[in-house]
Coordinates of C-alpha atoms in Angstrom, one line a residue:
Chain A
M8 CA -0.1 0.3 0.0
K9 CA 1.4 3.0 -1.2
V10 CA 0.1 6.3 1.1
R11 CA 1.1 9.9 1.0
V12 CA 1.6 11.9 3.0
H13 CA 1.6 15.9 3.2
V14 CA 3.4 18.1 6.3
M15 CA 2.3 21.7 5.6
L16 CA 3.5 24.7 8.6
K17 CA 0.0 25.9 10.1
D18 CA -1.8 28.6 8.1
G19 CA -0.8 31.4 11.2
V20 CA 2.5 29.7 11.0
L21 CA 5.3 32.0 9.2
D22 CA 7.1 30.5 6.9
P23 CA 10.4 32.0 6.2
Q24 CA 11.6 28.9 3.5
G25 CA 8.2 29.9 1.5
E26 CA 9.2 33.6 2.0
A27 CA 12.1 33.5 0.2
V28 CA 11.0 31.1 -2.8
K29 CA 8.2 34.0 -3.3
H30 CA 11.1 37.0 -3.2
A31 CA 13.2 34.0 -5.5
L32 CA 10.6 34.0 -8.2
G33 CA 10.3 37.7 -8.0
T34 CA 13.6 38.4 -8.6
L35 CA 13.5 36.0 -11.7
G36 CA 10.9 37.5 -13.1
F37 CA 7.7 35.7 -12.3
A38 CA 5.6 38.3 -11.0
G39 CA 1.9 37.6 -10.0
V40 CA 2.8 35.1 -7.6
Q41 CA 0.6 36.1 -4.7
G42 CA 1.8 33.5 -2.0
V43 CA 4.2 30.3 -1.7
R44 CA 3.9 28.1 1.7
Q45 CA 6.6 25.4 1.2
G46 CA 6.4 21.7 3.0
K47 CA 7.3 18.1 3.3
V48 CA 5.6 15.0 1.0
I49 CA 6.7 11.7 2.6
E50 CA 5.9 8.1 0.3
L51 CA 5.3 5.9 2.4
D52 CA 5.3 1.9 0.8
L53 CA 3.6 -0.3 3.5
A54 CA 3.3 -3.8 3.8
A55 CA -0.6 -2.9 5.2
T56 CA -2.8 -4.1 2.9
D57 CA -6.1 -2.9 4.8
R58 CA -7.1 0.5 4.2
A59 CA -8.7 1.5 6.7
A60 CA -5.2 0.1 9.5
A61 CA -3.2 1.6 7.5
E62 CA -4.5 4.9 7.0
A63 CA -4.8 4.6 11.0
E64 CA -1.1 3.7 11.3
V65 CA 0.3 6.2 9.4
K66 CA -1.6 8.8 11.2
A67 CA -0.2 7.3 14.3
M68 CA 3.3 7.6 12.2
C69 CA 2.6 11.0 11.9
E70 CA 1.9 11.9 15.9
K71 CA 4.7 10.4 17.1
L72 CA 7.3 11.6 14.3
L73 CA 6.5 12.7 10.8
A74 CA 4.9 16.1 12.3
N75 CA 5.3 18.5 14.9
T76 CA 1.6 19.0 15.5
V77 CA 1.8 22.5 17.2
I78 CA 2.9 24.3 14.3
E79 CA 2.4 21.9 10.9
K80 CA -0.7 20.1 10.0
Y81 CA -0.4 16.9 7.7
T82 CA -3.0 15.1 5.5
V83 CA -2.4 11.5 4.8
E84 CA -3.6 10.4 1.3
L85 CA -3.6 6.6 0.5
M86 CA -3.1 5.8 -3.1
G87 CA -3.8 2.1 -3.7
E88 CA -1.1 -0.6 -4.5
T89 CA -0.7 0.4 -8.5
A90 CA 0.8 4.3 -7.2
Chain B
M21 CA -4.9 29.8 -8.8
K22 CA -3.3 27.5 -5.9
V23 CA -1.1 25.5 -7.7
R24 CA 0.6 22.8 -5.8
V25 CA 4.0 21.6 -6.8
H26 CA 5.5 18.1 -5.5
V27 CA 9.4 18.0 -6.6
M28 CA 10.9 14.2 -5.8
L29 CA 14.5 12.7 -6.1
K30 CA 13.9 10.7 -9.2
D31 CA 14.2 6.9 -8.4
G32 CA 17.3 6.0 -8.8
V33 CA 18.8 8.8 -7.0
L34 CA 19.1 7.6 -3.5
D35 CA 17.1 8.9 -0.7
P36 CA 19.0 9.6 2.8
Q37 CA 16.2 11.6 4.5
G38 CA 13.8 9.6 3.5
E39 CA 16.4 6.0 4.3
A40 CA 16.5 8.2 8.0
V41 CA 12.7 8.6 8.2
K42 CA 12.2 4.5 7.5
H43 CA 14.9 3.8 10.2
A44 CA 13.5 6.4 12.7
L45 CA 9.8 4.6 12.2
G46 CA 11.6 1.1 12.5
T47 CA 12.8 2.4 16.0
L48 CA 9.5 3.2 16.8
G49 CA 8.4 -0.1 16.3
F50 CA 5.9 0.7 13.2
A51 CA 6.9 -2.8 11.5
G52 CA 6.0 -3.0 7.3
V53 CA 7.6 0.0 6.1
Q54 CA 9.2 -1.2 3.3
G55 CA 10.2 2.4 1.8
V56 CA 10.1 5.7 1.9
R57 CA 11.0 9.1 -0.3
Q58 CA 10.8 12.4 1.1
G59 CA 10.5 15.4 -1.5
K60 CA 8.8 19.3 -1.3
V61 CA 5.3 20.0 -1.6
I62 CA 4.8 23.8 -2.5
E63 CA 2.4 25.4 -3.1
L64 CA 1.9 28.7 -5.0
D65 CA -0.7 31.2 -5.3
L66 CA -1.1 33.4 -8.4
A67 CA -2.2 36.2 -10.1
A68 CA -3.4 34.0 -13.2
T69 CA -6.9 32.9 -14.0
D70 CA -6.2 31.3 -17.0
R71 CA -5.2 27.1 -16.0
A72 CA -2.8 26.4 -19.1
A73 CA -0.6 29.8 -18.7
A74 CA -0.8 29.0 -15.1
E75 CA 0.4 25.9 -15.7
A76 CA 3.0 26.5 -18.6
E77 CA 4.6 29.3 -15.6
V78 CA 4.4 26.7 -13.0
K79 CA 6.5 25.1 -15.2
A80 CA 9.2 27.1 -16.1
M81 CA 9.7 27.9 -11.6
C82 CA 10.2 24.8 -11.9
E83 CA 12.6 24.0 -14.4
K84 CA 14.2 27.4 -13.2
L85 CA 14.5 27.4 -9.5
L86 CA 12.6 25.1 -7.6
A87 CA 13.9 21.6 -8.7
N88 CA 16.9 20.8 -9.4
T89 CA 16.4 18.4 -12.9
V90 CA 19.0 16.5 -13.4
I91 CA 18.1 15.0 -9.5
E92 CA 14.9 15.8 -9.1
K93 CA 11.5 14.9 -11.6
Y94 CA 8.2 18.2 -10.4
T95 CA 4.7 17.0 -10.8
V96 CA 2.2 20.7 -11.6
E97 CA -1.5 19.6 -10.2
L98 CA -3.6 22.7 -10.1
M99 CA -6.1 23.2 -7.7
G100 CA -8.4 26.3 -8.7
E101 CA -10.1 29.4 -7.0
T102 CA -11.7 27.3 -4.3
A103 CA -8.7 25.1 -2.8

């Protein structure tokens, strides 16, 4: 089972990395970039085949390791066997 | 127009960050993690409203700044106005 996790800073939290990318895009001549937020994407390949069990396991991984839930939010996307 | 860009290391390229996450998950007791790849996700808020123009602009951004195309691959996902 392939699972994709997105970890982004929460909306109110300052994102200096995103601001740096926004500034760099402006410098390169890309106008009209109103906002940039940068986060992490983690693709996991799990032995589990049950969707509900896999989702619960990945959420536990996020809470314990993958995301800092004080300042970050995460979303779990099950991609199935073929992705 | 909201656009989401995924930047991942190409498949043949060693991903030490992903390996570190895999090892850490094993240490925490999560068995059955067969592989982990970590990448970046960049969410852009563009002034452009034309989908084709926005996609072309974001691909140019990826080629010039967001991705190192020697070792990284990127995907562009248009999320529309509401996302």
